[in-house]
GROMACS .gro file of C-alpha atoms in nm:
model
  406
    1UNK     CA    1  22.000   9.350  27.155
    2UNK     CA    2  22.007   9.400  27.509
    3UNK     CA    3  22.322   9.346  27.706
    4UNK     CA    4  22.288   9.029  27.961
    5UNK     CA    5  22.247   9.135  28.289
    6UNK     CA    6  22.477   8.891  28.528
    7UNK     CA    7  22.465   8.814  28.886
    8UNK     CA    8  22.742   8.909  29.029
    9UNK     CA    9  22.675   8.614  29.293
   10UNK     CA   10  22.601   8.353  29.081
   11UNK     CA   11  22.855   8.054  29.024
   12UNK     CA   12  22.886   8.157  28.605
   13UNK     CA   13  22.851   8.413  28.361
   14UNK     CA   14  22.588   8.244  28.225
   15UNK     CA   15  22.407   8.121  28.486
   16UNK     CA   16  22.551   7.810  28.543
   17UNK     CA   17  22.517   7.660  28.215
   18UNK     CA   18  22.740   7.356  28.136
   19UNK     CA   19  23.077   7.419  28.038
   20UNK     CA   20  23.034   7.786  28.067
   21UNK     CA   21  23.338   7.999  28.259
   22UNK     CA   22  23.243   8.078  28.644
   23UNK     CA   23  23.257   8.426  28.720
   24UNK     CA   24  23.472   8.505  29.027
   25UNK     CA   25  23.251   8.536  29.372
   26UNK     CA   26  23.254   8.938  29.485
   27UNK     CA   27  23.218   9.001  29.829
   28UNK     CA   28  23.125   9.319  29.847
   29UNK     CA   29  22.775   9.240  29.645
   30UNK     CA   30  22.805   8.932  29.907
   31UNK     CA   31  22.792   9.217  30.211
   32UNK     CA   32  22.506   9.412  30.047
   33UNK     CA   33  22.274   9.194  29.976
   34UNK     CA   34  21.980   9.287  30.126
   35UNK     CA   35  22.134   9.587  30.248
   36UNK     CA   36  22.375   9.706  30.564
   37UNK     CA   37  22.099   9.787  30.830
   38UNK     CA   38  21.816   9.734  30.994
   39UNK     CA   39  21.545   9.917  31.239
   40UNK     CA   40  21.565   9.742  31.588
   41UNK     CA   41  21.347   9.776  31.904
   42UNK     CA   42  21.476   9.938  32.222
   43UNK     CA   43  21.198   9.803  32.425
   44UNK     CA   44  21.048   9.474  32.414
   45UNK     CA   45  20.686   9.431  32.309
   46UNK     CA   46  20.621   9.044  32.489
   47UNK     CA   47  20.243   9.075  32.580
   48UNK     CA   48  19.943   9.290  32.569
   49UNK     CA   49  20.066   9.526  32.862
   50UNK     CA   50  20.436   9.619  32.664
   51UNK     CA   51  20.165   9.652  32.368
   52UNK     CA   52  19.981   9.894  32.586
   53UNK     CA   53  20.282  10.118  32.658
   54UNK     CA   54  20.476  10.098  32.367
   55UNK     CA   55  20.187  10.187  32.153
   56UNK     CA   56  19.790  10.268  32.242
   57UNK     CA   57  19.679  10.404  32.502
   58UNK     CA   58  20.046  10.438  32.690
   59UNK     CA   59  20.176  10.633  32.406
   60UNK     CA   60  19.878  10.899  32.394
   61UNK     CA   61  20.003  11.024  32.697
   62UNK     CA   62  20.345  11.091  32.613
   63UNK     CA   63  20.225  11.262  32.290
   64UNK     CA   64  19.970  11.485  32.468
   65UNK     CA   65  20.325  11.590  32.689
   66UNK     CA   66  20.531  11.660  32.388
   67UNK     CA   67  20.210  11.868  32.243
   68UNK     CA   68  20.221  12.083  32.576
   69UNK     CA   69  20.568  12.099  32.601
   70UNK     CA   70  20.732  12.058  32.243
   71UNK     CA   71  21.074  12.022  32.419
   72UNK     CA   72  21.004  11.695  32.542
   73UNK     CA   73  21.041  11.531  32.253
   74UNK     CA   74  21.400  11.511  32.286
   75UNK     CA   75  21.357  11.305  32.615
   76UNK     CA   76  21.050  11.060  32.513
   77UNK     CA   77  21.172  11.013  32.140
   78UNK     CA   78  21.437  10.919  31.927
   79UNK     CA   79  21.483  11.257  31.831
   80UNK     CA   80  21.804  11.382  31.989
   81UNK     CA   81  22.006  11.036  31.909
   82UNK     CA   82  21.953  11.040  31.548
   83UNK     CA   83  22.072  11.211  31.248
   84UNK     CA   84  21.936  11.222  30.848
   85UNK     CA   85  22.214  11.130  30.622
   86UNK     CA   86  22.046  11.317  30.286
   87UNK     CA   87  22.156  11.298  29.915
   88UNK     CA   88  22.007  11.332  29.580
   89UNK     CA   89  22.257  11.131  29.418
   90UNK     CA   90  22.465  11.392  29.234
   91UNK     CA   91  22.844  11.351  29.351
   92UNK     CA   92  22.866  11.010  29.491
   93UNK     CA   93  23.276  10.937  29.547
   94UNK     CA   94  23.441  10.928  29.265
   95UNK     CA   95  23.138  10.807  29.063
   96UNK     CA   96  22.955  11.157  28.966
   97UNK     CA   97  22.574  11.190  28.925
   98UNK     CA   98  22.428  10.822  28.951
   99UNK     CA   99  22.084  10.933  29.095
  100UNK     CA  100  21.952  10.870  29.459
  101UNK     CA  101  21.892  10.443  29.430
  102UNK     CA  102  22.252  10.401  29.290
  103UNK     CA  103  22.357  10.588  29.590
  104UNK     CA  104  22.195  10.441  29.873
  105UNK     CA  105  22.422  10.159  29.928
  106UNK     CA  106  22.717  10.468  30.000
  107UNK     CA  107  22.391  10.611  30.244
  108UNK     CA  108  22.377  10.311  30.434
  109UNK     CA  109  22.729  10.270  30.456
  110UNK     CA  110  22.737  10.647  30.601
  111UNK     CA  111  22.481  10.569  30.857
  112UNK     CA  112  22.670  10.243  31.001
  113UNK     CA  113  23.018  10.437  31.042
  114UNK     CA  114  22.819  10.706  31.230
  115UNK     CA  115  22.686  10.416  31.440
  116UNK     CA  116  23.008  10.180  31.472
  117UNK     CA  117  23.235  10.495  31.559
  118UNK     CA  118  23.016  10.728  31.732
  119UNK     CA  119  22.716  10.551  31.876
  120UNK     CA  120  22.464  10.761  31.642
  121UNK     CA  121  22.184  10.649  31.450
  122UNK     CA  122  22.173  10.725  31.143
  123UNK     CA  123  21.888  10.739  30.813
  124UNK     CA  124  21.957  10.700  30.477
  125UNK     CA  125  21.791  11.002  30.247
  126UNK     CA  126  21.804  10.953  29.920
  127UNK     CA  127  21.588  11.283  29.744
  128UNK     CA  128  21.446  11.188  29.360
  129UNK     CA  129  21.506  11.564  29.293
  130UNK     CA  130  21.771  11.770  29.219
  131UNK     CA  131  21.604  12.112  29.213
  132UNK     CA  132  21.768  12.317  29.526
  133UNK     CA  133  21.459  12.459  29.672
  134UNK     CA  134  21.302  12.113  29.656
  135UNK     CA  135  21.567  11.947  29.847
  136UNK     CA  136  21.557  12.212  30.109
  137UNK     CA  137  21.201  12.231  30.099
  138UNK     CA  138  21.200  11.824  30.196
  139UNK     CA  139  21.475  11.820  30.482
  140UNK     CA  140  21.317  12.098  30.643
  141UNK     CA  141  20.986  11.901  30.632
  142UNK     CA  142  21.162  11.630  30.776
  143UNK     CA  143  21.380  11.785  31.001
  144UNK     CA  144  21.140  11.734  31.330
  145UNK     CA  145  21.235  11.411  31.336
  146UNK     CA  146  21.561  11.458  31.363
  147UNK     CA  147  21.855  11.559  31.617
  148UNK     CA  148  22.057  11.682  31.308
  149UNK     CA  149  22.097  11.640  30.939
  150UNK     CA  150  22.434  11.532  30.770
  151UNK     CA  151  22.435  11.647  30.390
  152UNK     CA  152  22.629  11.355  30.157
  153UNK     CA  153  22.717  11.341  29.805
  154UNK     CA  154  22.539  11.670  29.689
  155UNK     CA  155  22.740  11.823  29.395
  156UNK     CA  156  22.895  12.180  29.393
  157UNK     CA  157  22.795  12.426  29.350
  158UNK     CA  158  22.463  12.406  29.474
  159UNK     CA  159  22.620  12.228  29.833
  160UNK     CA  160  22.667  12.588  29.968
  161UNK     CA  161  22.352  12.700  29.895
  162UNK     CA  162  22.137  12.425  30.077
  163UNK     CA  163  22.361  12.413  30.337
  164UNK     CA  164  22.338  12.756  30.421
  165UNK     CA  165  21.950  12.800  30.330
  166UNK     CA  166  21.951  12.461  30.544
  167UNK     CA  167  22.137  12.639  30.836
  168UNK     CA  168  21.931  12.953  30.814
  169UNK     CA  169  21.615  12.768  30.882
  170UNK     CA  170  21.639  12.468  31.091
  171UNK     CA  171  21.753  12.505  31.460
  172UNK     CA  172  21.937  12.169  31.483
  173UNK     CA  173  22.303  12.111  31.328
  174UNK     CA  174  22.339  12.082  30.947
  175UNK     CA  175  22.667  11.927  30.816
  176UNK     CA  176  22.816  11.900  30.483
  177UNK     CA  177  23.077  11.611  30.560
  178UNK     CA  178  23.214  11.627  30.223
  179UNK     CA  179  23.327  11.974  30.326
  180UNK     CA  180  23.380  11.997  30.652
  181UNK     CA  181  23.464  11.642  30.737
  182UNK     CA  182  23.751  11.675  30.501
  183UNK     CA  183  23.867  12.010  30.677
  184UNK     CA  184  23.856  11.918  30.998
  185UNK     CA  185  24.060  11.585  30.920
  186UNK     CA  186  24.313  11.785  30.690
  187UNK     CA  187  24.344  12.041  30.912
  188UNK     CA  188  24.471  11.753  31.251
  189UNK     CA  189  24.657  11.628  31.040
  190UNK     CA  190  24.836  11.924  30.935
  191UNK     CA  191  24.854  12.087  31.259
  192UNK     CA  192  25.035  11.763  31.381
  193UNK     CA  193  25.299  11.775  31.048
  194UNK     CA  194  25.370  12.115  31.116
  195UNK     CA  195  25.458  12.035  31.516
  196UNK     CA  196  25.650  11.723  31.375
  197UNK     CA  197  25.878  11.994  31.155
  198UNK     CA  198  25.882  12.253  31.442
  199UNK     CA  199  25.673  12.495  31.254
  200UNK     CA  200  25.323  12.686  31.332
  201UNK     CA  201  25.051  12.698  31.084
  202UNK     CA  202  25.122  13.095  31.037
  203UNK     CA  203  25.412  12.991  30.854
  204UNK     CA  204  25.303  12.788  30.600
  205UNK     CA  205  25.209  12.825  30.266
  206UNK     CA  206  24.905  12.569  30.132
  207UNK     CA  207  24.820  12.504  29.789
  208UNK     CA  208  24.469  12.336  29.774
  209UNK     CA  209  24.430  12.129  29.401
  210UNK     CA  210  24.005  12.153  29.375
  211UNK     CA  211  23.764  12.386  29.422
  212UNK     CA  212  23.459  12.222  29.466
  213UNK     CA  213  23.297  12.127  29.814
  214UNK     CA  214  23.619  11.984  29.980
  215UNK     CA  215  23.834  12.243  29.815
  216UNK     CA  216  23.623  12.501  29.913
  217UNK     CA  217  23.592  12.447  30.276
  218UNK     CA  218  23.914  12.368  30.351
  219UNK     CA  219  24.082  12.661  30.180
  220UNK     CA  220  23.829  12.840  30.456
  221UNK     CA  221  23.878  12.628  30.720
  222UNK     CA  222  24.254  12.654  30.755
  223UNK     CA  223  24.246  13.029  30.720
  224UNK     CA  224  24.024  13.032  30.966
  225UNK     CA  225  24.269  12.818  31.181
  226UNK     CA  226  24.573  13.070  31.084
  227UNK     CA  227  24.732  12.923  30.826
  228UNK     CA  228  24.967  13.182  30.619
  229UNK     CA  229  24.879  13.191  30.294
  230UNK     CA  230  24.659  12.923  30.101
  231UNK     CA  231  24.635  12.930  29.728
  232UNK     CA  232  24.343  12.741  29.538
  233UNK     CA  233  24.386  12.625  29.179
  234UNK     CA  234  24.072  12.471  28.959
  235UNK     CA  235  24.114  12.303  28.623
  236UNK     CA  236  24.188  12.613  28.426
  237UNK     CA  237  24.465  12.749  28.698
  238UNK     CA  238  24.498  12.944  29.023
  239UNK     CA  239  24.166  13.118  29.153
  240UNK     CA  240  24.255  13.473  29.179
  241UNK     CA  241  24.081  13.798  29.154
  242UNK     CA  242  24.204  13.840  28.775
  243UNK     CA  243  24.019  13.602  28.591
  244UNK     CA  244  23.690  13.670  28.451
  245UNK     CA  245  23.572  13.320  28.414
  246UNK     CA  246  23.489  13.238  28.796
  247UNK     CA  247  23.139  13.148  28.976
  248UNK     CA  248  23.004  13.347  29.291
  249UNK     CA  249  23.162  13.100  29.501
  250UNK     CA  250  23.514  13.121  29.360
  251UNK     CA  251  23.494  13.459  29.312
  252UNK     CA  252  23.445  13.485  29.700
  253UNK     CA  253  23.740  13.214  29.745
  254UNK     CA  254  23.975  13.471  29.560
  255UNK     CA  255  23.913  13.748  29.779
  256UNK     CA  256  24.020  13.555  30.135
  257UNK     CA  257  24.308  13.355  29.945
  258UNK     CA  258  24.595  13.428  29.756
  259UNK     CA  259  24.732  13.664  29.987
  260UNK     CA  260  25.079  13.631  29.767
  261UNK     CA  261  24.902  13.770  29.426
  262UNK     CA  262  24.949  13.441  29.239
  263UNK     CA  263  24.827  13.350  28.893
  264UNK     CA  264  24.898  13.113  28.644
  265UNK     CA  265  24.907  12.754  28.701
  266UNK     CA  266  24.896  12.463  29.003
  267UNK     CA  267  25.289  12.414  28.890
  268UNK     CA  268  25.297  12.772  28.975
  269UNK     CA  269  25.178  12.796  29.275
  270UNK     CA  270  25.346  12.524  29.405
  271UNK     CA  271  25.701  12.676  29.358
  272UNK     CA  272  25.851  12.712  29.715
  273UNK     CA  273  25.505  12.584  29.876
  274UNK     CA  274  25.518  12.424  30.175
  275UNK     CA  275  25.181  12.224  30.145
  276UNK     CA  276  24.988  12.052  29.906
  277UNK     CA  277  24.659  11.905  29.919
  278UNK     CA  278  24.480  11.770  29.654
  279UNK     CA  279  24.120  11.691  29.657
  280UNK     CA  280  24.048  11.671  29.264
  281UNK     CA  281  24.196  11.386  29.128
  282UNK     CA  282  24.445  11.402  28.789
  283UNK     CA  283  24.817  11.404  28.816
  284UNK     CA  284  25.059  11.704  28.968
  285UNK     CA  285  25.434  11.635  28.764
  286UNK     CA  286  25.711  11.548  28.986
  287UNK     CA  287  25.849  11.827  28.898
  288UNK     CA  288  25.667  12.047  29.086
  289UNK     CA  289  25.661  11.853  29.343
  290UNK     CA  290  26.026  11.862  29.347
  291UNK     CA  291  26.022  12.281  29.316
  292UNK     CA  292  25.823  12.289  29.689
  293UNK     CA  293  25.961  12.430  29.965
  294UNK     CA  294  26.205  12.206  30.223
  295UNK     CA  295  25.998  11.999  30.448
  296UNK     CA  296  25.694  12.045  30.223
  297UNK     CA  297  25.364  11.808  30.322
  298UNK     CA  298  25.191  11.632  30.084
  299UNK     CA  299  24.829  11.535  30.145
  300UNK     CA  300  24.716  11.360  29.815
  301UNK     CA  301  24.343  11.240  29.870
  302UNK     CA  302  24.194  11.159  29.564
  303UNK     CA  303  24.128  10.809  29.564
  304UNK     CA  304  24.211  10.546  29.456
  305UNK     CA  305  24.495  10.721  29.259
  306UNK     CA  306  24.654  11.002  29.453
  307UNK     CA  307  24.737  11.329  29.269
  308UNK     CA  308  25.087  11.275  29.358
  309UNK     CA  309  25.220  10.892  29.372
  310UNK     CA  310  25.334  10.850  29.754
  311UNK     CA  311  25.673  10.706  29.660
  312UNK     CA  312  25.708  11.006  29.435
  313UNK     CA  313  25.588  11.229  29.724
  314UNK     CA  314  25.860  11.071  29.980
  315UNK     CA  315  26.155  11.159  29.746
  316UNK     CA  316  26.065  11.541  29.805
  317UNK     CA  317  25.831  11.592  30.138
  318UNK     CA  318  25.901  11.555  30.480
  319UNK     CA  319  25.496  11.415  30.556
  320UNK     CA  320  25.304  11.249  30.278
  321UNK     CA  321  24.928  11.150  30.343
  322UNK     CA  322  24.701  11.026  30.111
  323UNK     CA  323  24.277  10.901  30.139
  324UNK     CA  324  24.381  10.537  30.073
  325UNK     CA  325  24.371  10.275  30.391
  326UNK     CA  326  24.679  10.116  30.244
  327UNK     CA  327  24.894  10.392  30.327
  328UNK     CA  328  25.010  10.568  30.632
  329UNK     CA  329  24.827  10.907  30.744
  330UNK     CA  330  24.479  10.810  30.571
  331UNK     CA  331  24.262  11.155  30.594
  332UNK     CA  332  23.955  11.002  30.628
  333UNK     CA  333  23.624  11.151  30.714
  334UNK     CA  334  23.526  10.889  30.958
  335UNK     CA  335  23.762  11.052  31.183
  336UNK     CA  336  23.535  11.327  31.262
  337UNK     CA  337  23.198  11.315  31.140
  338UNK     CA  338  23.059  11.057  31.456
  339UNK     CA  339  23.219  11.257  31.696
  340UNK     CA  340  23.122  11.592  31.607
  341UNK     CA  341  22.750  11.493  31.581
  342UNK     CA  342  22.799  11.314  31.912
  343UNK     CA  343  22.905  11.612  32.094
  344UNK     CA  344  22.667  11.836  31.921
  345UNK     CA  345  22.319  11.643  32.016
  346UNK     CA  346  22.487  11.534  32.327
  347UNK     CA  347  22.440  11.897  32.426
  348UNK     CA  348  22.159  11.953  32.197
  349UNK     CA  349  22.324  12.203  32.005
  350UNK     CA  350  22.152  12.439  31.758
  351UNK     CA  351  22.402  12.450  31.475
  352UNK     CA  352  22.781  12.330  31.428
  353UNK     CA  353  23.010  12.655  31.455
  354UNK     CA  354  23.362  12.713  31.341
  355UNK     CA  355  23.486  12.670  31.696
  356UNK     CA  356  23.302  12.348  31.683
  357UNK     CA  357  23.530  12.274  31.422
  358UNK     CA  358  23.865  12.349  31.494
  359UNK     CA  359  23.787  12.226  31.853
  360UNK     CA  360  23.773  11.855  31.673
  361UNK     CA  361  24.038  11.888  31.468
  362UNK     CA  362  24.278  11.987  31.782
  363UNK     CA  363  24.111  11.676  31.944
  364UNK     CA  364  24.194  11.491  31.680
  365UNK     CA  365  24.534  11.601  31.671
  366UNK     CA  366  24.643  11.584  32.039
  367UNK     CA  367  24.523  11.179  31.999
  368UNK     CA  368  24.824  11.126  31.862
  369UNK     CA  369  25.015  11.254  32.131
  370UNK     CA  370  25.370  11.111  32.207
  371UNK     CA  371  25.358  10.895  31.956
  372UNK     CA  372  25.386  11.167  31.706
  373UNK     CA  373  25.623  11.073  31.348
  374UNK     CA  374  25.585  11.153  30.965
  375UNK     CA  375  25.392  10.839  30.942
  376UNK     CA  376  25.170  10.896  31.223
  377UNK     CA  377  25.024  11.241  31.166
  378UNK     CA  378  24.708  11.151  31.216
  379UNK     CA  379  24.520  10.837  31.424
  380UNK     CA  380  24.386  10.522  31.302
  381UNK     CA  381  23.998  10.525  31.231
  382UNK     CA  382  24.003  10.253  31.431
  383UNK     CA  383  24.176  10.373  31.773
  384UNK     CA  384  23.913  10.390  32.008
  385UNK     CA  385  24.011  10.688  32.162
  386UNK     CA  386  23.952  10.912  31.855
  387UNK     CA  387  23.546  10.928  31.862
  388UNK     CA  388  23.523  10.993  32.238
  389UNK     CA  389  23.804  11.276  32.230
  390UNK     CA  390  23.615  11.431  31.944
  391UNK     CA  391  23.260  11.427  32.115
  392UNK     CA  392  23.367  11.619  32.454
  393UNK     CA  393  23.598  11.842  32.262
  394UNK     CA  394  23.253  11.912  32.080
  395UNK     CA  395  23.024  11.956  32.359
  396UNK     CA  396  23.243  12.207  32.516
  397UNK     CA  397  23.262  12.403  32.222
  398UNK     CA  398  22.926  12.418  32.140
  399UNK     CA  399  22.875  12.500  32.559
  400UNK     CA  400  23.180  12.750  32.519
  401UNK     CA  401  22.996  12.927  32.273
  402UNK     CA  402  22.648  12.946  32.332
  403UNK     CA  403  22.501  12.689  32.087
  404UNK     CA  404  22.401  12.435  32.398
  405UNK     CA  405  22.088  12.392  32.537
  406UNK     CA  406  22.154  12.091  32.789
   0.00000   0.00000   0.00000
């Protein structure tokens, strides 16, 4: 017999029926219902001489421009102020592969953050395919409607491979924010503890828990930011050049990390570390938390349960940051994603480099300013001076190095 299928708006678990127990009301299916956006109008359409602009004959003229000139269509379209927020479905948070409808609601709730905190418009994506070719195959049939295209919730590995196929042949930015969103984020933040502690990134030591997407990119990132040494541990231990069991992708991983010739286990490599960041879930012992270096940071980010407890992480580290709101130093992606694709179609950019990159994270950073303290590593989501420091860091970048074309 088929399980009953309850509303989770409805006043009982049975649908009212007398005497029945009333289910508790859920707000969050309150919020969704009928979904988090909308299409609006940015001209009016009152009377048959708006109709005659807006649409036939008015618009065959701007069409017959853009056909002459193809790079008008970033001034007489929509074009430049939009980006394609694309998934099939496969890694959606913490939920795994629930297919493309079961992740639209997380879609839509991408493409209103990139509007609320960076003043870009946004489309939710959602591919019914999971075949690599076909998903790059679609965007880059889409793509000429687009000023960029943010990739969301795509599982590893095949994340690296359609955003770099992606990269290789569209001419507008491409963006895996579960990568580098994370990294650029993680990276402020860490810049900021390691000012706090009077240290330079050279000197420190990471160990990254996770090598998929996030793992991935910011073991890469902060290298490429000049952190010491970082060390990258999966499920079955340390990723290092000596074990026979590892994909392309990690076995590229092990030949740019583990400078120190580490094997063996996380608790391993966290012996004398002076960072940890976890971006896999599961638990890390408190005892090697406790065998880190002096003044270690911990940036637990699996959510909702961090890899490392925070009160357990404040006996032993000097910075503790988590991906929880309810917590102090939340690494949140929202900190960077609606800037960087600000600055990058604000200057039309033709990809989003490394320098891109770092240039947000130091923006980032340098928000918090004076008010710098091991509970204030990185800003609030919600200070208003984050998005706007992160777009013209951004735009210089890209003008800096030579991805600009306005």
């Amino acid at each position: 017999m088929a399980a009953e299928i309850v509303n989770p708006l409805s006043d009982s678990a049975s649908g009212g029926a007398e005497g029945a127990p009333e289910e508790p009301f859920d707000p969050a299916f309150a919020l969704h219902r009928g979904g988090k956006m909308a299409i609006q109008a940015t001209v009016p359409v009152r009377d048959k001489d708006d109709l005659s602009l807006a649409y036939t004959p008015g618009v065959a003229k701007v069409c017959s421009a853009i056909a002459e000139q193809p790079e008008l269509v970033h001034d007489y379209t929509w074009k430049s102020q939009v980006v394609a927020v694309v998934t099939d479905g496969t890694a959606v948070l913490g939920l795994g592969d629930i297919g493309p409808e079961a992740s639209l609601p997380v879609m839509e709730g991408k493409a209103i953050l990139f509007k609320q905190f960076g003043g870009v418009d946004a489309v939710p994506l959602a591919l019914a395919t999971t075949d690599t070719d076909e998903i790059i195959d679609t965007v880059v049939r889409l793509a000429p409607s687009f000023g960029g295209v943010n990739l969301e919730d795509i599982s590893a590995p095949r994340c690296f491979e359609i955003e770099r196929k992606l990269q290789e042949r569209l001419d507008i930015p491409v963006f895996h924010d579960d990568q580098h969103g994370t990294a650029v984020v993680t990276l402020a933040a860490l810049r900021n503890a390691a000012k706090l502690t009077g240290r330079t990134l050279g000197e420190l030591r990471a160990v990254i828990s996770g090598a998929g997407a996030a793992g991935v990119a910011i073991a890469k990132f902060l290298l490429e930011a000049g952190v010491g040494d970082v060390t990258v541990a999966d499920r079955k231990g340390i990723v290092s050049g000596d074990r026979d069991d590892l994909t392309e992708v990690k076995r590229e991983l092990a030949e740019i990390t583990n400078r120190a010739g580490l094997s063996g286990s996380l608790e391993t490599a966290l012996s004398g570390a002076d960072v940890f960041i976890g971006v896999s879930g599961g638990t890390v012992p408190e005892a090697a938390v406790a065998a880190m270096a002096p003044q270690a940071f911990v940036f637990a980010m699996a959510n909702p349960d961090p890899e490392v407890d925070p009160e357990i992480a404040h006996k032993y580290a000097s910075v503790v940051a988590t991906g929880r709101s309810d917590y102090p130093n939340q690494i949140n992606n929202v900190l960077a994603f609606p800037g960087i694709f600000a600055g990058a179609l604000q200057v039309r950019a033709s990809r989003i480099t490394e320098g891109m990159k770092i240039a947000a994270a130091n923006a980032l950073a340098d928000v918090v300013g004076d008010e710098l303290a091991a509970d204030y590593v990185i800003p609030s989501p919600f200070d208003e001076r984050v998005a706007p420091a992160v777009t013209a860091a951004v735009a210089a970048a890209a003008r800096a190095e030579g991805v600009a074309r306005r």
